[in-house]
CSV table of C-alpha atoms and ligand atoms in Angstrom, one decimal:
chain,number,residue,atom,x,y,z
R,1,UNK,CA,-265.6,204.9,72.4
R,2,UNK,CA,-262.5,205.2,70.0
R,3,UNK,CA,-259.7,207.1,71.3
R,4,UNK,CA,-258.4,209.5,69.4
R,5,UNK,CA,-255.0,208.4,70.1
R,6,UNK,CA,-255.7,204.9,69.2
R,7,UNK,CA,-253.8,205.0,66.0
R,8,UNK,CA,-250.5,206.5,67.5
R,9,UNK,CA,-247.9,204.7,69.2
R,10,UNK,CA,-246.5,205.1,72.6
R,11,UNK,CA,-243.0,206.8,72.0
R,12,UNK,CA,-240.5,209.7,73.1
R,13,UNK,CA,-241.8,213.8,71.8
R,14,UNK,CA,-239.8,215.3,70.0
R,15,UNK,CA,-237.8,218.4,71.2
R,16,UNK,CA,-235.4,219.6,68.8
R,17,UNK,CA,-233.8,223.0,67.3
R,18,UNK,CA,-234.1,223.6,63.5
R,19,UNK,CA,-232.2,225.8,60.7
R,20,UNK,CA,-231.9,225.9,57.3
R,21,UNK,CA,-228.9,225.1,55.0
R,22,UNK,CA,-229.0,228.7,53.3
R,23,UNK,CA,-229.2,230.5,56.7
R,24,UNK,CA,-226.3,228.7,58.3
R,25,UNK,CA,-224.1,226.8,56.2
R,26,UNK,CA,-222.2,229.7,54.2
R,27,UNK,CA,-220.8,229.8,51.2
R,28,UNK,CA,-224.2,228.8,49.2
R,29,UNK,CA,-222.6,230.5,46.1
R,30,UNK,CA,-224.9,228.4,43.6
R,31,UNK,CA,-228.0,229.3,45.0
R,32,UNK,CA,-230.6,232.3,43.3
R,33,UNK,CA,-230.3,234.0,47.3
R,34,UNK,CA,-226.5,234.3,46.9
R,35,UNK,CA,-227.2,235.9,43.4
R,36,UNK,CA,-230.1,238.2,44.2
R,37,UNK,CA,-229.7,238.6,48.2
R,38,UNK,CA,-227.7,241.9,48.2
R,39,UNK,CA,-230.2,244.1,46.6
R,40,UNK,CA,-232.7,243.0,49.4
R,41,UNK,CA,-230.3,242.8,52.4
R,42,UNK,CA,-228.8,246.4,51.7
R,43,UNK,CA,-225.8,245.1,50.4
R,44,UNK,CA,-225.1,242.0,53.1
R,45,UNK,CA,-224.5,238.9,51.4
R,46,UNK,CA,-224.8,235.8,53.6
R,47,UNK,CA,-221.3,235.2,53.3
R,48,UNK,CA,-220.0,232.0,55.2
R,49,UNK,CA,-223.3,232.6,57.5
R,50,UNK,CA,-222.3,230.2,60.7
R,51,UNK,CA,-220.1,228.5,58.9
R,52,UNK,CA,-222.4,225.1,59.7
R,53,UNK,CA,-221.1,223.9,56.5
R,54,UNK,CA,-218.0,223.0,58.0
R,55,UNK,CA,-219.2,222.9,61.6
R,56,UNK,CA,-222.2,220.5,61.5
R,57,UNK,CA,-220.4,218.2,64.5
R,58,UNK,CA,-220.1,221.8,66.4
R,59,UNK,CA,-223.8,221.8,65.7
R,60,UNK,CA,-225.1,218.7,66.8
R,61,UNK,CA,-223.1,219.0,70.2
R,62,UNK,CA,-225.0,222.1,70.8
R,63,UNK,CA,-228.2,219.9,70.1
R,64,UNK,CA,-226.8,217.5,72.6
R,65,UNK,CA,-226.2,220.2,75.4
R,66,UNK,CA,-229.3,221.1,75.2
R,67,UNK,CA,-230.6,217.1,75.1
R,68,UNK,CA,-232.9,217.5,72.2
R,69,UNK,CA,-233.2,214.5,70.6
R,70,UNK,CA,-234.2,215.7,67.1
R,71,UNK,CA,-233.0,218.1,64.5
R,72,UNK,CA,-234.8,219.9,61.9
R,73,UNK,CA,-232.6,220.9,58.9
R,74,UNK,CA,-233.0,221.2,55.4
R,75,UNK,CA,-230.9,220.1,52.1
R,76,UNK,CA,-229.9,222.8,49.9
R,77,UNK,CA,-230.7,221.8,46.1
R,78,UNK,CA,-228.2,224.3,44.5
R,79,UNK,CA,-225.0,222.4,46.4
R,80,UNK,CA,-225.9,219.0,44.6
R,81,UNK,CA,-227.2,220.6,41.4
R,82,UNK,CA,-225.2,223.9,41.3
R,83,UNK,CA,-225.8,223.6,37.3
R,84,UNK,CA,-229.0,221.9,35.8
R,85,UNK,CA,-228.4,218.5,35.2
R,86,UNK,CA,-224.9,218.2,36.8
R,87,UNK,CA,-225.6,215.9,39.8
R,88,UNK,CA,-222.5,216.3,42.3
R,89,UNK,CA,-222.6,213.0,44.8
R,90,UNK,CA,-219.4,214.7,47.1
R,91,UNK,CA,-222.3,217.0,48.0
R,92,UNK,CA,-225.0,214.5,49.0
R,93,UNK,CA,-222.4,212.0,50.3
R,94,UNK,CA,-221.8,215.4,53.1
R,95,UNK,CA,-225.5,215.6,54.0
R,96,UNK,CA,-225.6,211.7,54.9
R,97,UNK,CA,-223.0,212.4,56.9
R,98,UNK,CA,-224.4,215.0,58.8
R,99,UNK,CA,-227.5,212.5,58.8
R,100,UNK,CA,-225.4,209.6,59.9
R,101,UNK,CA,-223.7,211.8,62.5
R,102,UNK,CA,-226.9,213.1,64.0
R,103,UNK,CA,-228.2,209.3,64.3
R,104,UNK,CA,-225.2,208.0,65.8
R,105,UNK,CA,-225.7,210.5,68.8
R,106,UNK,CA,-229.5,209.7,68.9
R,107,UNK,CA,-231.2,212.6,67.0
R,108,UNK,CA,-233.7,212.3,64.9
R,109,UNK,CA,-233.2,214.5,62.0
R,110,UNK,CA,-236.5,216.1,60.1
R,111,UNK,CA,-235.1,216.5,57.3
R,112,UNK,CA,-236.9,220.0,55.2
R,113,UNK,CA,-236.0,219.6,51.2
R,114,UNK,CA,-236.6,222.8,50.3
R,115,UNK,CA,-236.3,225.9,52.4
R,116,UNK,CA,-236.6,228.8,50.2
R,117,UNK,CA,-233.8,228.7,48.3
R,118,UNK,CA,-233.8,227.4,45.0
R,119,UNK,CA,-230.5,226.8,42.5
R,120,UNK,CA,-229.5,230.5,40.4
R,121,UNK,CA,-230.0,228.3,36.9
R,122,UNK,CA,-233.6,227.6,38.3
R,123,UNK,CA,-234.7,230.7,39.6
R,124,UNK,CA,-232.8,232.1,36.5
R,125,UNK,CA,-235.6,229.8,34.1
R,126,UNK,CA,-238.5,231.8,36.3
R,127,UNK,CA,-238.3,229.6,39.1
R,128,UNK,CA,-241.4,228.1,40.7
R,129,UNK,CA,-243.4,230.1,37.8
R,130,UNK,CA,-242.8,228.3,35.0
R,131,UNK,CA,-244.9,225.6,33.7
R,132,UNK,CA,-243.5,222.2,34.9
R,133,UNK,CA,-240.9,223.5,36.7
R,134,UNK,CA,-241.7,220.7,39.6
R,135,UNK,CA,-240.6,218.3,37.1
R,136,UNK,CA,-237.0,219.6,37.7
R,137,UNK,CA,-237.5,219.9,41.6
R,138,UNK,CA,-238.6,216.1,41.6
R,139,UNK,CA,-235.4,214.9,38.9
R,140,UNK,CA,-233.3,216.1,41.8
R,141,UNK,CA,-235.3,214.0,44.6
R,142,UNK,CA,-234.8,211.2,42.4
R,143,UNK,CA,-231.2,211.9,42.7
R,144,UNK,CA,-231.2,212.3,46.4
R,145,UNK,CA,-233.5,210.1,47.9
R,146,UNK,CA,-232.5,206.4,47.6
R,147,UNK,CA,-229.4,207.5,50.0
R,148,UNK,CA,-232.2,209.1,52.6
R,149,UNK,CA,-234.4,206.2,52.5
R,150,UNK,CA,-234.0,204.1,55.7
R,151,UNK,CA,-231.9,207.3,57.3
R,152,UNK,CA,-234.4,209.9,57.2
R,153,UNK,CA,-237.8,209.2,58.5
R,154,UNK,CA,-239.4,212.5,58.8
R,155,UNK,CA,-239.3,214.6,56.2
R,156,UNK,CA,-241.2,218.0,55.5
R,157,UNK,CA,-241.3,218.6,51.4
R,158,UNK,CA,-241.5,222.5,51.3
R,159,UNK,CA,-241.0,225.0,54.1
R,160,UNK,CA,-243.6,227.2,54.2
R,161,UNK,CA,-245.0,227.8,50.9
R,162,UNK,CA,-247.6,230.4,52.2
R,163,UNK,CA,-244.8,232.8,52.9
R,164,UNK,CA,-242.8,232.0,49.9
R,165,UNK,CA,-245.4,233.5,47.9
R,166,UNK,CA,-246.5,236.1,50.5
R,167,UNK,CA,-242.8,237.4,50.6
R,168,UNK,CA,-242.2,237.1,46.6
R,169,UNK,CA,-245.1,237.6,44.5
R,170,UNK,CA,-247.5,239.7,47.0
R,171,UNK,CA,-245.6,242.0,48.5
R,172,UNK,CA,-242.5,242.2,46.6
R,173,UNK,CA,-240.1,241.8,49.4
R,174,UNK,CA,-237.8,239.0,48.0
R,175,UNK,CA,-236.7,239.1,44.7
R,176,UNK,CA,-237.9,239.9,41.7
R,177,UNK,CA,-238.6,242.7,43.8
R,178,UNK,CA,-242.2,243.0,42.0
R,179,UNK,CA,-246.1,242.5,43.3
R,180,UNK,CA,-247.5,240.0,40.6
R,181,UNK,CA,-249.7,238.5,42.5
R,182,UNK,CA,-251.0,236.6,39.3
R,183,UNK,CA,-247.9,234.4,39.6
R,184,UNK,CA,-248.8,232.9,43.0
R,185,UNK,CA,-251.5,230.7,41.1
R,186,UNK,CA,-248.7,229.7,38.8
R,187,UNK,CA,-246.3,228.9,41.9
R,188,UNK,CA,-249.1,226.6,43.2
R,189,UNK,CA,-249.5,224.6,40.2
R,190,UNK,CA,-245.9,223.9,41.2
R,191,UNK,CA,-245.8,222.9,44.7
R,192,UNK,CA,-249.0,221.1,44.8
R,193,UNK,CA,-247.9,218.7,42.1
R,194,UNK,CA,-244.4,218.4,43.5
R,195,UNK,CA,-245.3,217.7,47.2
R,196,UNK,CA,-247.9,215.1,46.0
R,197,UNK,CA,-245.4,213.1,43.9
R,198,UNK,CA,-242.4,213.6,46.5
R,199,UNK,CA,-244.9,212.2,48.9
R,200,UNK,CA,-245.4,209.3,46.7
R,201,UNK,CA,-241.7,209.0,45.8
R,202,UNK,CA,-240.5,208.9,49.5
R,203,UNK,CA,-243.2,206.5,50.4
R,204,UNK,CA,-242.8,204.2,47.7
R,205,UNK,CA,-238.7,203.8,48.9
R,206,UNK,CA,-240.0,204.2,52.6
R,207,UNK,CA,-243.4,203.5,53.0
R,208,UNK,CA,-242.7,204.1,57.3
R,209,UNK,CA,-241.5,207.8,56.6
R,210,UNK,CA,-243.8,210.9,57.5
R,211,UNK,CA,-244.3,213.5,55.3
R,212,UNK,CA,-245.6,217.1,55.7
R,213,UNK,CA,-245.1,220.5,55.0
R,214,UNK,CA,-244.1,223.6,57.5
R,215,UNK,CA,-247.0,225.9,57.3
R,216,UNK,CA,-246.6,229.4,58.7
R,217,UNK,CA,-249.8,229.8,60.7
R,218,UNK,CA,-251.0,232.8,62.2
R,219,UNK,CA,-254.1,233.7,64.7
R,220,UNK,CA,-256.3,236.6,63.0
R,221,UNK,CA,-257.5,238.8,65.8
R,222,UNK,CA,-259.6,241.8,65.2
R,223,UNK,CA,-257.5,245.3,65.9
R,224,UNK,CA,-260.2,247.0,67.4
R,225,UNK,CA,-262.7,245.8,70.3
R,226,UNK,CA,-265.7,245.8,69.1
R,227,UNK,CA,-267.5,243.5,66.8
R,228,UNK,CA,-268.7,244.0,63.6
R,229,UNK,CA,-269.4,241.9,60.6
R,230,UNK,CA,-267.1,242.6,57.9
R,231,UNK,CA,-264.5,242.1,60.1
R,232,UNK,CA,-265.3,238.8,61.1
R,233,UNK,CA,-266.2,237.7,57.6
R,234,UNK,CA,-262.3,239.2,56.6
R,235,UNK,CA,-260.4,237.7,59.4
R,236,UNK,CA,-262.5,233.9,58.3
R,237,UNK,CA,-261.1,235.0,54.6
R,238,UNK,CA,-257.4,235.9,55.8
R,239,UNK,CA,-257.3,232.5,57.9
R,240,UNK,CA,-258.7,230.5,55.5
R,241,UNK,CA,-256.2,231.3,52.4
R,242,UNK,CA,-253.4,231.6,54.5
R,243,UNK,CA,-253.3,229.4,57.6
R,244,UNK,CA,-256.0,226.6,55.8
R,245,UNK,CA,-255.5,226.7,52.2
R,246,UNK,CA,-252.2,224.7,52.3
R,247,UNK,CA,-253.4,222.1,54.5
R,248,UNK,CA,-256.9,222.1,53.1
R,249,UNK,CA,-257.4,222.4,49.4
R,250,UNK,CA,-254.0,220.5,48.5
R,251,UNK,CA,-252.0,218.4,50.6
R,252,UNK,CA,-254.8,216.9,52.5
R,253,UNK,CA,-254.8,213.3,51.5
R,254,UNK,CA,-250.8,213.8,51.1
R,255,UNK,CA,-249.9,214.5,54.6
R,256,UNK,CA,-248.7,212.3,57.5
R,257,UNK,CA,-248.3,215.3,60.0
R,258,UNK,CA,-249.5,218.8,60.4
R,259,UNK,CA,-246.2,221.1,60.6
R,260,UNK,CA,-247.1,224.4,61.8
R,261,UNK,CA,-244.5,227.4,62.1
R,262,UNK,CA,-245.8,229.6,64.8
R,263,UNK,CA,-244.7,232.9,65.8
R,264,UNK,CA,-246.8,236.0,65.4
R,265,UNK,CA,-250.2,236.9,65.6
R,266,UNK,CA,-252.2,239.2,62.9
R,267,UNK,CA,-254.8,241.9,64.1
R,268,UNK,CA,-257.1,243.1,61.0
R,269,UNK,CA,-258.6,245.8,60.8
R,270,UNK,CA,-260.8,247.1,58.0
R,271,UNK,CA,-262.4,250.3,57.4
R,272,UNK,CA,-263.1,252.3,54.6
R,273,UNK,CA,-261.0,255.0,55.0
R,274,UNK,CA,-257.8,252.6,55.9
R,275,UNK,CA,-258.9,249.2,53.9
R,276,UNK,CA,-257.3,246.2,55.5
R,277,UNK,CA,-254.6,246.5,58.1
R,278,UNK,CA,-252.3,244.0,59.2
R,279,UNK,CA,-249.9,243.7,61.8
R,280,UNK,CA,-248.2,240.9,60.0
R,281,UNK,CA,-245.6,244.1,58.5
R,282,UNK,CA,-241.8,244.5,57.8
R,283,UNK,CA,-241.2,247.5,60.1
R,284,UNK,CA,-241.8,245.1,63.2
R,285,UNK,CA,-238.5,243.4,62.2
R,286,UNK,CA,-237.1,246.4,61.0
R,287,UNK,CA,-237.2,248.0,64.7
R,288,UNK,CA,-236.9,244.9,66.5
R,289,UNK,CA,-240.0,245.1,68.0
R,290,UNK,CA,-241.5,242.2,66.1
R,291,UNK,CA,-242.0,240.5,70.0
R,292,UNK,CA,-244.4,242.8,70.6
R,293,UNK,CA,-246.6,240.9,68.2
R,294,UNK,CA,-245.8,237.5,70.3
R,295,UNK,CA,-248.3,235.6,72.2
R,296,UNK,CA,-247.6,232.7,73.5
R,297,UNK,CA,-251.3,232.0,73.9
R,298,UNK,CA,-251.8,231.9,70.6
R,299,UNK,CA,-250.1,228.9,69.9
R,300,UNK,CA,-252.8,227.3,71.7
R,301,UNK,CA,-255.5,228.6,69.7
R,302,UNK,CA,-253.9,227.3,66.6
R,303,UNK,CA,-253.1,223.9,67.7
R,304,UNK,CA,-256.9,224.0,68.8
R,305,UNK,CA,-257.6,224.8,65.0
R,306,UNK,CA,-255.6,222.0,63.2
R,307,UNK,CA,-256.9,219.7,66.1
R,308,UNK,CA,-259.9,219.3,63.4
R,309,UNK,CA,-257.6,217.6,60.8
R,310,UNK,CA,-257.1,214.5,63.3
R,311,UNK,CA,-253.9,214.2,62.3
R,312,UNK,CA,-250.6,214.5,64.2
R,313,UNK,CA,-249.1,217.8,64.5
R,314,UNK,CA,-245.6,219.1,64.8
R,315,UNK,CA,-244.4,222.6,66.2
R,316,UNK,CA,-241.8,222.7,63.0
R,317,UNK,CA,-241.2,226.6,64.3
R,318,UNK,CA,-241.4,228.7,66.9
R,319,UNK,CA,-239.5,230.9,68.4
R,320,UNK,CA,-239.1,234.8,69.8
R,321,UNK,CA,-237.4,237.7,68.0
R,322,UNK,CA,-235.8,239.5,70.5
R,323,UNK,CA,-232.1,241.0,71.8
R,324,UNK,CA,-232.9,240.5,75.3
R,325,UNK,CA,-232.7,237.2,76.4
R,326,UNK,CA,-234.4,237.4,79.1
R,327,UNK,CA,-237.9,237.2,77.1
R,328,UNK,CA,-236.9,234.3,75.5
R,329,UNK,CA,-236.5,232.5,78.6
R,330,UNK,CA,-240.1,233.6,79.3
R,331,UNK,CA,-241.5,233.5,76.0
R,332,UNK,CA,-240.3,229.4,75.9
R,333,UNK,CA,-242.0,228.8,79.2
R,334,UNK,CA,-245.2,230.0,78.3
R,335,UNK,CA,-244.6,228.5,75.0
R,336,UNK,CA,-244.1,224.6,76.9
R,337,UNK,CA,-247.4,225.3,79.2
R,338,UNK,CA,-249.5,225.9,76.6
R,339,UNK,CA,-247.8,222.6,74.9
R,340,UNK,CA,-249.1,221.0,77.6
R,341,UNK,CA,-252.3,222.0,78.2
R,342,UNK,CA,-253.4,221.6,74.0
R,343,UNK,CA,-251.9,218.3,74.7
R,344,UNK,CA,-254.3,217.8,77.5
R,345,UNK,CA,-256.9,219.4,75.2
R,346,UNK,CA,-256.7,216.1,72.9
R,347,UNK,CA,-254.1,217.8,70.4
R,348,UNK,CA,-251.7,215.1,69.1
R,349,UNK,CA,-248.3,217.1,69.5
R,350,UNK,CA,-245.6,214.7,69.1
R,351,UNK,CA,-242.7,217.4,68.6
R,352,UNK,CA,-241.8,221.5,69.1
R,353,UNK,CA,-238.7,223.0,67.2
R,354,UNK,CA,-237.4,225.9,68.4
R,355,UNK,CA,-236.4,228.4,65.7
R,356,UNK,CA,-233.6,228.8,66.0
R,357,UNK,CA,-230.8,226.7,66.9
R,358,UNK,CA,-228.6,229.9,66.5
R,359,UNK,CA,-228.6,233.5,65.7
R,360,UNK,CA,-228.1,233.5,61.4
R,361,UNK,CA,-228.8,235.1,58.3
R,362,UNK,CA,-232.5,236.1,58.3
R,363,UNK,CA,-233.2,236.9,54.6
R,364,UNK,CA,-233.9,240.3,53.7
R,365,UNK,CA,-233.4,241.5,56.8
R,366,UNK,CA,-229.8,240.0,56.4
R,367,UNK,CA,-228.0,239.3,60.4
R,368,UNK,CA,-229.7,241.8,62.0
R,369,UNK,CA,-232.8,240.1,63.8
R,370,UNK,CA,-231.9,237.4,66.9
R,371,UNK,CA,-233.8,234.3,66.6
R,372,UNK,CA,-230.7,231.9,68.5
R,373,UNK,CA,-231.0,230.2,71.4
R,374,UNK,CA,-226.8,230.3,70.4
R,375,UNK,CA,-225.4,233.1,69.3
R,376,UNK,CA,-222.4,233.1,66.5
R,377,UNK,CA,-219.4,234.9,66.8
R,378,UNK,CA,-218.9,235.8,62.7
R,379,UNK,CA,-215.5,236.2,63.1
R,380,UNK,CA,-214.6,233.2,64.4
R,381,UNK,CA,-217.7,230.9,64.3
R,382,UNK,CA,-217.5,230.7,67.9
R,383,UNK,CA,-221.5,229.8,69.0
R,384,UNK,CA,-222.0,231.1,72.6
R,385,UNK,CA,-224.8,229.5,74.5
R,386,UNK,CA,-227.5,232.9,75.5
R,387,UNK,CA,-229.3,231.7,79.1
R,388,UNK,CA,-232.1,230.5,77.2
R,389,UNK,CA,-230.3,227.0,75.8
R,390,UNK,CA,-229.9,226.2,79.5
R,391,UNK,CA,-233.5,226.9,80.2
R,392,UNK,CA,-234.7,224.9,77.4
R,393,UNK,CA,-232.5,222.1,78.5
R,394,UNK,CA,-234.4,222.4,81.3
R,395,UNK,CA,-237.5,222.4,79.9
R,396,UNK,CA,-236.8,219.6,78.5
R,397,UNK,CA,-236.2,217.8,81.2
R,398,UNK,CA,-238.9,219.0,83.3
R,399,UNK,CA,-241.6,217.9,80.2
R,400,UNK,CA,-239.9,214.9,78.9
R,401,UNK,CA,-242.4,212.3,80.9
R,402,UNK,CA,-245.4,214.3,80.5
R,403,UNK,CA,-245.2,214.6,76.9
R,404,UNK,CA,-244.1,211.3,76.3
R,405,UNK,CA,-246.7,210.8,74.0
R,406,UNK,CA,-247.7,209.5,70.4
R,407,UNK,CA,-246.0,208.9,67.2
R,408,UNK,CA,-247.4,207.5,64.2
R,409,UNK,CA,-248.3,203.9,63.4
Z,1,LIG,C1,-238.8,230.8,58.2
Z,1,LIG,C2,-237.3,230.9,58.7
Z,1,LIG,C3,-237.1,232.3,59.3
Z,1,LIG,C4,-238.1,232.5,60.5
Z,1,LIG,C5,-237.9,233.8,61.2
Z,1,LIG,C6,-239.8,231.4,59.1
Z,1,LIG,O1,-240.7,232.1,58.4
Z,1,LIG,O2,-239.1,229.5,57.9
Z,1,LIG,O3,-236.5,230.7,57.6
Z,1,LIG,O4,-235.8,232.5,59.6
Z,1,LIG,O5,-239.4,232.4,60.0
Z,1,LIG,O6,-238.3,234.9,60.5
């Protein structure tokens, strides 16, 4: 009988820390969140963020303290194209050496190459809207990726497009600032051409690298306890279009790894009276109780559901929204048992990121939510390590042999 790890290789897990350039680095002045972000933050820009712009080294030793050996991280398009066209190599010589710094220490980077954020000039056009706006997003990666080739192995093309659209065109949260759902479709006929041909782009210079996407992924439960039908059938629905369709109907024969961004669960409920209700809601960030929507457990359950897919999967997220460090620390344990245990389930995890490295600029909802495993002084810069860095330190240590596992051949 095959083994179902047959086609991997014997080789170290990753366990990293990841960010993105728009959350951390400061100063993204070119970029459409710097132009649009106060009317969605209250008035907060992101200002100089954590200042990781300048303080990448201070980054990567934080990485070390905590031995990970890999670090997810993504390239911000508007710095090396702040106006269409007008390539600007000072900027992309800066991310290869925050690439060639990270590999001289021994950390993989996973390198995301678009989180988000798009340049002003682009968003400006209609953004991800427009018809053959990927054409513009892939000029740039011609631009960029000869210098990753041979640097970067691991690459993820977009960071969760499901909540991209979710946050911009369904519920209006991001701006425009408008529900036009209609423009989602639009959006697709983007991103699926873009991440095919980035996929073939990359593999064509690198034919070794490993390509995916970060998918938000969320467990549907039903809100009440008992069961009925229409439920059911809606909770299939919801998972399907938003945990499945990324990975099913478009990027299946152009992914190398399953990236799944894990964090909250989603109870439906449907009714007549109150239509569909989900928990998946702003007001849980809004009073900081998003963690009451976290279960660990869940994680499981979804890494039981890509299991189908046979390919490798990556934790690309995952992390706890909370002031009180002290459920972190809990929160990652559970989080590493149930690691282990899909792992022992057949589930070829080769890496977990926590989200995040540090406490930063969370979008709309601007500094206010704690994701860090650091926190950032923002008058100084100063990152101060919470308890919980230690404990995943040790966590790491503890798991490091038994999830030596697989990578890809
Ligand atoms: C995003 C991150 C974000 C995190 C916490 C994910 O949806 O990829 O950029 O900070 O969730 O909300």
């Amino acid at each position: 009988m095959q083994n179902m790890h047959d086609n991997l290789t014997k080789s170290s897990f990753f366990f990293g820390a990841a960010t993105s350039a728009h959350q951390v680095e400061g100063n993204n002045i070119h970029s459409d969140w710097w132009k649009y972000e106060k009317d969605f933050t209250k008035g907060i820009s992101s200002g100089r963020a954590c200042a990781s712009y300048e303080l990448f080294k201070e980054d990567r030793k934080l990485l070390q303290e905590m031995e990970c050996n890999s670090y997810r991280f993504s390239i911000e398009w508007s710095r090396i194209e702040p106006r269409e066209g007008e390539f600007v190599q000072s900027e992309l010589d800066r991310y290869i050496s925050q690439i060639d710094d990270l590999l001289e220490h021994n950390i993989t980077p996973l390198l995301t190459l678009h989180h988000f954020s798009n340049p002003a000039w682009f968003e400006d056009q209609g953004g991800w809207t427009v018809k053959d706006a990927y054409k513009k997003y892939l000029r740039f990666l011609e631009f960029i990726l000869p210098s990753l080739a041979g640097k970067v192995k691991y690459f993820v093309t977009f960071n969760e497009p499901n909540i991209y659209i979710y946050s911009k065109y369904i519920v209006g949260s991001w701006f425009p600032g408008q529900r036009r759902p209609m423009q989602l479709i639009r959006c697709l006929r983007n991103f699926i051409p873009a991440h095919r041909k980035a996929y073939k782009m990359i593999k064509d210079l690198d034919p070794e690298s490993q390509i995916g996407i970060a998918s938000q992924f969320t467990v549907f439960h039903p809100a009440g306890t008992h069961f009925d039908l229409l439920n059911w059938v809606m909770r299939k629905t919801m998972s399907l279009s938003f945990n499945f369709l990324t990975y099913n109907l478009f990027w299946r024969k152009h992914l190398d790894y399953i990236g799944i961004n894990f964090y909250t669960r989603t109870r439906v409920a449907i009714s007549f009276s109150d239509a569909v209700r989900l928990n998946f809601n702003p007001e849980f960030y809004e009073d900081q109780k998003m963690h009451f929507l976290q279960f660990p457990e869940d994680l499981k359950l979804a890494l039981r559901q890509v299991k189908k897919y046979g390919l490798p999967v990556i934790v690309t997220e995952n992390g706890m929204l909370t002031n009180d460090d002290r459920e972190r620390q809990d929160y990652l344990k559970e989080i590493f048992k149930y690691m282990q245990e899909s792992i022992l389930d057949g589930v070829k995890l080769i890496g977990y990121f926590h989200w995040s490295l540090m406490d930063n600029f969370e979008w709309s909802f601007a500094f206010k939510p704690k994701f860090g495993l650091y926190s950032v002084n923002h008058e100084t810069f100063a990152r101060e390590a919470k308890p919980s860095a230690q404990i995943y330190r040790d966590l790491i240590r503890h798991y490091r042999k038994k999830f030596e596992v697989y990578e890809i051949k």
